[in-house]
mmCIF file of N, CA and C in Angstrom:
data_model
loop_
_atom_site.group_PDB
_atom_site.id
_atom_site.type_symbol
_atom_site.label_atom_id
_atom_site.label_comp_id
_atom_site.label_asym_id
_atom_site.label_seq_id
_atom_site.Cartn_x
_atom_site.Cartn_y
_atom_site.Cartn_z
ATOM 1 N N UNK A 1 31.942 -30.511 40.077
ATOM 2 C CA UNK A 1 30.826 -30.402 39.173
ATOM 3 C C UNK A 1 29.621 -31.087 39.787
ATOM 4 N N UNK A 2 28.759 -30.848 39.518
ATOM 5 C CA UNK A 2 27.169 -31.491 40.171
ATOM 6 C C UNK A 2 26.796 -32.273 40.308
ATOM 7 N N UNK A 3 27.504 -33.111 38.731
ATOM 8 C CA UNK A 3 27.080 -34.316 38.811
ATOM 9 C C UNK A 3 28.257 -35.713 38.474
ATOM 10 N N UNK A 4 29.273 -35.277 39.176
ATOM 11 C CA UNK A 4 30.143 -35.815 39.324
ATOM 12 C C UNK A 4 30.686 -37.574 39.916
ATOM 13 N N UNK A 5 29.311 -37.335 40.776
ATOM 14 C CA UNK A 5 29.370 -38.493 42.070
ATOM 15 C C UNK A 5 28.309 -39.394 41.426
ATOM 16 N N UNK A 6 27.176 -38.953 40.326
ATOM 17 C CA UNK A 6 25.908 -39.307 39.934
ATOM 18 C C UNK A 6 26.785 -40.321 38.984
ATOM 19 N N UNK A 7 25.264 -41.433 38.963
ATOM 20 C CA UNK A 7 25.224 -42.596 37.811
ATOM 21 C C UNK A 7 24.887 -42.205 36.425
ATOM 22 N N UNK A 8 25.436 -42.819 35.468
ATOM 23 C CA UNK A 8 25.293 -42.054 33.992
ATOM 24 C C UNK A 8 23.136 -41.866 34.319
ATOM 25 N N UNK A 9 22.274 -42.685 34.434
ATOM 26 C CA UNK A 9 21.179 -42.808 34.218
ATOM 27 C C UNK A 9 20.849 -41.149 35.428
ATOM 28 N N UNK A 10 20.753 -41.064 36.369
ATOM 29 C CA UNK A 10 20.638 -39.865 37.275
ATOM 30 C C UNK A 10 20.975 -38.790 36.937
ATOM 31 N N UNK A 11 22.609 -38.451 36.495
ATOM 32 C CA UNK A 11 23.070 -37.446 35.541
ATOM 33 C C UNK A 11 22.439 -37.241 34.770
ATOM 34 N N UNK A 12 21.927 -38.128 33.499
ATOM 35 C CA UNK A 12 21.461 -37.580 32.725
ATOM 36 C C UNK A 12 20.046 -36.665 33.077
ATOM 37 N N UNK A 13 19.162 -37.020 34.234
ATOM 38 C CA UNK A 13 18.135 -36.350 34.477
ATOM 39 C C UNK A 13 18.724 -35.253 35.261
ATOM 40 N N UNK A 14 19.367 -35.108 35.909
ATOM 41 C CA UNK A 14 19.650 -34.279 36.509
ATOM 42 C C UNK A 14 20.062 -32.893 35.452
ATOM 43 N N UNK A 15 20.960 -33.473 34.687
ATOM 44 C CA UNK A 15 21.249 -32.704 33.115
ATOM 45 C C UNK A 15 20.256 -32.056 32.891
ATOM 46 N N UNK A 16 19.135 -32.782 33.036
ATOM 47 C CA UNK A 16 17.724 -32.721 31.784
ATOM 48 C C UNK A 16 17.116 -31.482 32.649
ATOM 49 N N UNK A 17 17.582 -31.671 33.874
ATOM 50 C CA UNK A 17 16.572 -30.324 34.270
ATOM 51 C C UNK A 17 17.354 -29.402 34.752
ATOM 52 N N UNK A 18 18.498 -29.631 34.481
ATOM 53 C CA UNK A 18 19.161 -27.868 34.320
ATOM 54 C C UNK A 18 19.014 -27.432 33.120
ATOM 55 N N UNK A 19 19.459 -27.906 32.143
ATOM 56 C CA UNK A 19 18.811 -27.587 30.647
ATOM 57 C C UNK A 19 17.411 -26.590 30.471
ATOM 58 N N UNK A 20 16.589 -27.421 31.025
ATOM 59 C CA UNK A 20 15.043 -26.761 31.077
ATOM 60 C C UNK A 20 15.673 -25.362 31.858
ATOM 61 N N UNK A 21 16.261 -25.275 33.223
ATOM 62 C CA UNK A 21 16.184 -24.275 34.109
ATOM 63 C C UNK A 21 16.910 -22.573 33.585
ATOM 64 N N UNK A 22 18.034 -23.130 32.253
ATOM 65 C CA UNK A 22 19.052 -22.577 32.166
ATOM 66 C C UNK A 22 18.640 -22.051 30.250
ATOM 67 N N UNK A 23 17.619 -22.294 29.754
ATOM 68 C CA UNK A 23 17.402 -22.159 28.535
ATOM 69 C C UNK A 23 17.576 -21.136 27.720
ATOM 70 N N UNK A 24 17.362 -20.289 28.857
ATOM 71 C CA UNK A 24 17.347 -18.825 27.845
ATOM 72 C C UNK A 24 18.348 -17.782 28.923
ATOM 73 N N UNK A 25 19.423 -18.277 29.626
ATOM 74 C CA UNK A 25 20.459 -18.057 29.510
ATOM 75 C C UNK A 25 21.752 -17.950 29.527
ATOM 76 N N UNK A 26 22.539 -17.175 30.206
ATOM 77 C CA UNK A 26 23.879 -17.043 29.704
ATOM 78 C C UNK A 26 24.558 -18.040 31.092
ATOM 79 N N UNK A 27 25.228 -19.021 31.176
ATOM 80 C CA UNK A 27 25.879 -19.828 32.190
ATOM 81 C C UNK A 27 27.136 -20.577 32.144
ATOM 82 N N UNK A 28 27.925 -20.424 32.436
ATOM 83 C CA UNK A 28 29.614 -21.133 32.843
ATOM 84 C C UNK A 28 29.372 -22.279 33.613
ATOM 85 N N UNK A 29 29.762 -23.389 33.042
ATOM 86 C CA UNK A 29 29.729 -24.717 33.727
ATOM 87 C C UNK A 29 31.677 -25.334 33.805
ATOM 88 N N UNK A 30 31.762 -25.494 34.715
ATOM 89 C CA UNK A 30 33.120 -26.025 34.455
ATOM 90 C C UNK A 30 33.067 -27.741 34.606
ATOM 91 N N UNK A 31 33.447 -28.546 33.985
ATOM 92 C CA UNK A 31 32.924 -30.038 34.170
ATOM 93 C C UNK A 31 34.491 -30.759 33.569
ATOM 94 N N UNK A 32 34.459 -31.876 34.093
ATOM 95 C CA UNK A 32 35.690 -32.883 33.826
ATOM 96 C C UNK A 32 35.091 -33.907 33.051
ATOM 97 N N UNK A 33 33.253 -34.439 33.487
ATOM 98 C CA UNK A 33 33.080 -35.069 32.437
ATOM 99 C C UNK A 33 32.504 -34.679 31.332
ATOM 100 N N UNK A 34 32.861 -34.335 29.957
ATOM 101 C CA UNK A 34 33.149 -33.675 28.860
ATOM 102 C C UNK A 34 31.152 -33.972 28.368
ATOM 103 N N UNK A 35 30.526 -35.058 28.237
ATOM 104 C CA UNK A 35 29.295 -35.265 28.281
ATOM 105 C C UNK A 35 28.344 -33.939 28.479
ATOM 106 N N UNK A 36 28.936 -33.803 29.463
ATOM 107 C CA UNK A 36 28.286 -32.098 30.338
ATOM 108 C C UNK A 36 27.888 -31.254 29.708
ATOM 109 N N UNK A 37 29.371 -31.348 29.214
ATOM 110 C CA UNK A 37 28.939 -29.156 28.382
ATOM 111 C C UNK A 37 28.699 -30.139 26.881
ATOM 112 N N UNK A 38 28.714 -30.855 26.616
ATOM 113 C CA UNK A 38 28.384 -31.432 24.491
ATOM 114 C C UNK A 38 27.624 -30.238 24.117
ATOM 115 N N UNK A 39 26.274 -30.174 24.754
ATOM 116 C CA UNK A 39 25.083 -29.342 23.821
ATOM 117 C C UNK A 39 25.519 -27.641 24.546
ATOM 118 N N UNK A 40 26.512 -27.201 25.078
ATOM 119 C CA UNK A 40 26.786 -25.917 25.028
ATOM 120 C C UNK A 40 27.319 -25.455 23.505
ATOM 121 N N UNK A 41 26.810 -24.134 23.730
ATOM 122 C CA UNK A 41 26.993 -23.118 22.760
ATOM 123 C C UNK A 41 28.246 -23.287 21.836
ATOM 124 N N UNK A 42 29.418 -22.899 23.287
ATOM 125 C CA UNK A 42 30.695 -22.691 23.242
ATOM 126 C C UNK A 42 31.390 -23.429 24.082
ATOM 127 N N UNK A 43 32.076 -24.147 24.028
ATOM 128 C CA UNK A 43 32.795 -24.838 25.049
ATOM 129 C C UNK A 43 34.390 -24.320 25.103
ATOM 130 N N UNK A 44 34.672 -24.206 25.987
ATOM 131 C CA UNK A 44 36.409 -23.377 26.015
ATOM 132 C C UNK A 44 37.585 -24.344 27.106
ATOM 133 N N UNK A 45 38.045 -25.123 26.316
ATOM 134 C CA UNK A 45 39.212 -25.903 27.081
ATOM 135 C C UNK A 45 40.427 -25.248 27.246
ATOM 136 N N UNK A 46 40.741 -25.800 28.438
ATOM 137 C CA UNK A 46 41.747 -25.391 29.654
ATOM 138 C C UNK A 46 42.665 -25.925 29.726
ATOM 139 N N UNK A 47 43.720 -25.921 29.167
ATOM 140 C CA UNK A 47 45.236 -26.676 30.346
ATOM 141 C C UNK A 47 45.931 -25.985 30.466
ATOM 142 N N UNK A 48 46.472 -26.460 31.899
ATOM 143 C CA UNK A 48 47.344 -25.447 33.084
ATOM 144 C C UNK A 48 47.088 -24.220 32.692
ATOM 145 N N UNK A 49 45.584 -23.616 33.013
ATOM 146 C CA UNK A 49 45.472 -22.195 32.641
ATOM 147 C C UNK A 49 45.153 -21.667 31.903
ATOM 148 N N UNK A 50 45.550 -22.269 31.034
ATOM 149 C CA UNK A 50 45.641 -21.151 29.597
ATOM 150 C C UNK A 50 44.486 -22.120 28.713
ATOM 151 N N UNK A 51 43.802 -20.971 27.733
ATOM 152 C CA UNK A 51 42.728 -21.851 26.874
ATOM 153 C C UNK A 51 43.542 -22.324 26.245
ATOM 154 N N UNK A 52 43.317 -23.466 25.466
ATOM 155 C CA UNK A 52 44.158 -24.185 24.432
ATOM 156 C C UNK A 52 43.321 -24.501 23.277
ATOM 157 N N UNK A 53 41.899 -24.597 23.243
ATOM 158 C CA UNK A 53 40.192 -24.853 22.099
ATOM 159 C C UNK A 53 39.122 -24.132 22.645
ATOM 160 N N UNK A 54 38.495 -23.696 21.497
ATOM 161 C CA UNK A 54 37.512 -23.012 21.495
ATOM 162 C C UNK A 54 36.721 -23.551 20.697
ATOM 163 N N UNK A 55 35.448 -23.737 20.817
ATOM 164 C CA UNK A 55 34.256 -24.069 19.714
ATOM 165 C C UNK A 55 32.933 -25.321 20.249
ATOM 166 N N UNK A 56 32.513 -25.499 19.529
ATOM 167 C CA UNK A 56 31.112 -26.532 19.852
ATOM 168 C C UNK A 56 31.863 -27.714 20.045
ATOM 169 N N UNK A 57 30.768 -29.242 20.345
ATOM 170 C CA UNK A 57 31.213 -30.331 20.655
ATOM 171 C C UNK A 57 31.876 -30.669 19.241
ATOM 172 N N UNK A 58 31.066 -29.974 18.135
ATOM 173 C CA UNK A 58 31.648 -31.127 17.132
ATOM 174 C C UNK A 58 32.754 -30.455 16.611
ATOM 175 N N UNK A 59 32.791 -29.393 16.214
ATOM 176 C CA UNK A 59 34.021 -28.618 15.913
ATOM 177 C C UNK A 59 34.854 -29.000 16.810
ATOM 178 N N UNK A 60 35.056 -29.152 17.814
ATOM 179 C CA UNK A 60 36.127 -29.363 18.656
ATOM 180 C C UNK A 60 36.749 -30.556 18.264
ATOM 181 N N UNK A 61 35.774 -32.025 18.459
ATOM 182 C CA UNK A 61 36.215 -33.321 18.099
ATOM 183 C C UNK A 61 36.773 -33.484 16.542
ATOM 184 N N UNK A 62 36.230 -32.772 15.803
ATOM 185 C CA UNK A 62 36.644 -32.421 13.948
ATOM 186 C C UNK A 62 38.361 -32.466 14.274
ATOM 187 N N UNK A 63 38.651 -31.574 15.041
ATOM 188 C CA UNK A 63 40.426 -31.111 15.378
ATOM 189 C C UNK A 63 40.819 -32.485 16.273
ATOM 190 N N UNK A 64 42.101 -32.759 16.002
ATOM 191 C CA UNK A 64 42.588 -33.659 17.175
ATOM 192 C C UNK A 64 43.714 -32.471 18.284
ATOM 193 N N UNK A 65 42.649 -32.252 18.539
ATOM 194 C CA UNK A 65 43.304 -31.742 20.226
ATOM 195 C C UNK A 65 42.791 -32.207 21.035
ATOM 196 N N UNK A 66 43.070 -31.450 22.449
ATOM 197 C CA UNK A 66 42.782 -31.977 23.961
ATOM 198 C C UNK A 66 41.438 -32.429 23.738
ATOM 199 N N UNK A 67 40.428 -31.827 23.542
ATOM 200 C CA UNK A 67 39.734 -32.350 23.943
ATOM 201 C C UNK A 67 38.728 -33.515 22.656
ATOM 202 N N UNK A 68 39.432 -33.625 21.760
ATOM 203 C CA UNK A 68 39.491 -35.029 21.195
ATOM 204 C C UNK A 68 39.715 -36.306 21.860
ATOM 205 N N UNK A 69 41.219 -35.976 22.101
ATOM 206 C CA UNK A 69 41.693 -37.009 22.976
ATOM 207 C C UNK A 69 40.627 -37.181 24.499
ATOM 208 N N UNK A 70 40.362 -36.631 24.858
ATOM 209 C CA UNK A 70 39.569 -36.597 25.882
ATOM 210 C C UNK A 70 38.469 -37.185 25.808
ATOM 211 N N UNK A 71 37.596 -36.869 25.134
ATOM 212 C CA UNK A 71 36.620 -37.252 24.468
ATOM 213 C C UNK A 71 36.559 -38.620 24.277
ATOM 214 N N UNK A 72 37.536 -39.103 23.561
ATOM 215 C CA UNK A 72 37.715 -40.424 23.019
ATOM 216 C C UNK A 72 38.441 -41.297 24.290
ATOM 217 N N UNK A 73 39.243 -41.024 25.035
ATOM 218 C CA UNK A 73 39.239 -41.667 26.333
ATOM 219 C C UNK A 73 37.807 -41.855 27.519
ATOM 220 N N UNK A 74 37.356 -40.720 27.345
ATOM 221 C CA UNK A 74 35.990 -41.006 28.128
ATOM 222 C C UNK A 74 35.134 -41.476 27.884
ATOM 223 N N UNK A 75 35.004 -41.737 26.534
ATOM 224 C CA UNK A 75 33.921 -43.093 25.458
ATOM 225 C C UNK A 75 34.183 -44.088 25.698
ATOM 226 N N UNK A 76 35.864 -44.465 25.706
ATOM 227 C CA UNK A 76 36.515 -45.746 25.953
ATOM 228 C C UNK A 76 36.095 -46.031 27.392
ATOM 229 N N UNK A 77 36.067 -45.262 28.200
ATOM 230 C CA UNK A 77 36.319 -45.871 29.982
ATOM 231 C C UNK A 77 34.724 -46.053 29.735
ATOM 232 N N UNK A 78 33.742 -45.832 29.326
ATOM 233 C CA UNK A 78 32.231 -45.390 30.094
ATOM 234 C C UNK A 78 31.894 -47.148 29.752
ATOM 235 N N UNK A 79 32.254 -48.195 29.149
ATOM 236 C CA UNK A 79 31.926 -49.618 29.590
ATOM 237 C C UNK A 79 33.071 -50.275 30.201
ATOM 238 N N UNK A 80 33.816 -49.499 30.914
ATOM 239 C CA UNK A 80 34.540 -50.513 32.029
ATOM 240 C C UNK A 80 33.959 -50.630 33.499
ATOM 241 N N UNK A 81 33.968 -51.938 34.311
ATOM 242 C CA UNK A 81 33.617 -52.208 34.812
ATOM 243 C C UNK A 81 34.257 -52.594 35.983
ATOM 244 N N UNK A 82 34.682 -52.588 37.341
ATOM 245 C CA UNK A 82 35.219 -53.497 38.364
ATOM 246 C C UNK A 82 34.407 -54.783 38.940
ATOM 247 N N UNK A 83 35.537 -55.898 38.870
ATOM 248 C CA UNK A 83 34.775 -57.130 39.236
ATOM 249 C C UNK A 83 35.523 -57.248 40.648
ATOM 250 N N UNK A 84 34.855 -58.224 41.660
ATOM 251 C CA UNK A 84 35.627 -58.466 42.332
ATOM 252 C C UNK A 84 36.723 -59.997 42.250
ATOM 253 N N UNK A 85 37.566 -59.667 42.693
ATOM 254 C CA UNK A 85 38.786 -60.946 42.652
ATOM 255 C C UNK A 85 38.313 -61.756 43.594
#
C-alpha cells in the first residue's frame, strides 16, 4: 500500500491528496492499515480469499467481525511505542 512505510502525520497528507485526486471516481485500494479506506464508499474485507464484510466504516464496526476486531487492535497499537533497553 502507499503509505505503508509513512508516519501517521505524512500519511495523512499524502491521504489528503489522493482524496482530492480520486474524487469523482471509481478506485480499488487494497490497504492493511484499515485508517485508509474509513471514508470509502464501500469497503469489502478479505480472508484467505474469500469476502467475509461488506459495507462502510461504520456499518462494518456496528457488527463484531473481522474487521471490528481489526479496527480495534489497530487503535490499540497506534500509541505504542519502542524504548530502548
Amino acid at each position: 500500500e502507499a503509505t505503508a512505510s509513512l508516519d501517521p502525520e505524512n500519511e495523512s497528507q499524502v491521504q489528503q491528496a489522493i482524496n482530492a485526486l480520486v474524487s469523482d471516481k471509481t478506485v480499488v485500494i487494497i490497504a492493511h492499515r484499515l485508517r485508509t479506506v474509513r471514508k470509502a464508499d464501500n469497503i469489502i474485507v478479505l480472508n484467505q480469499g474469500r469476502v467475509v464484510e461488506q459495507g462502510t466504516h461504520e456499518q462494518l464496526l456496528a457488527r463484531t467481525g473481522l474487521y471490528n476486531r481489526l479496527w480495534t487492535l489497530q487503535q490499540e497499537s497506534a500509541g505504542w511505542s519502542m524504548k530502548a533497553s
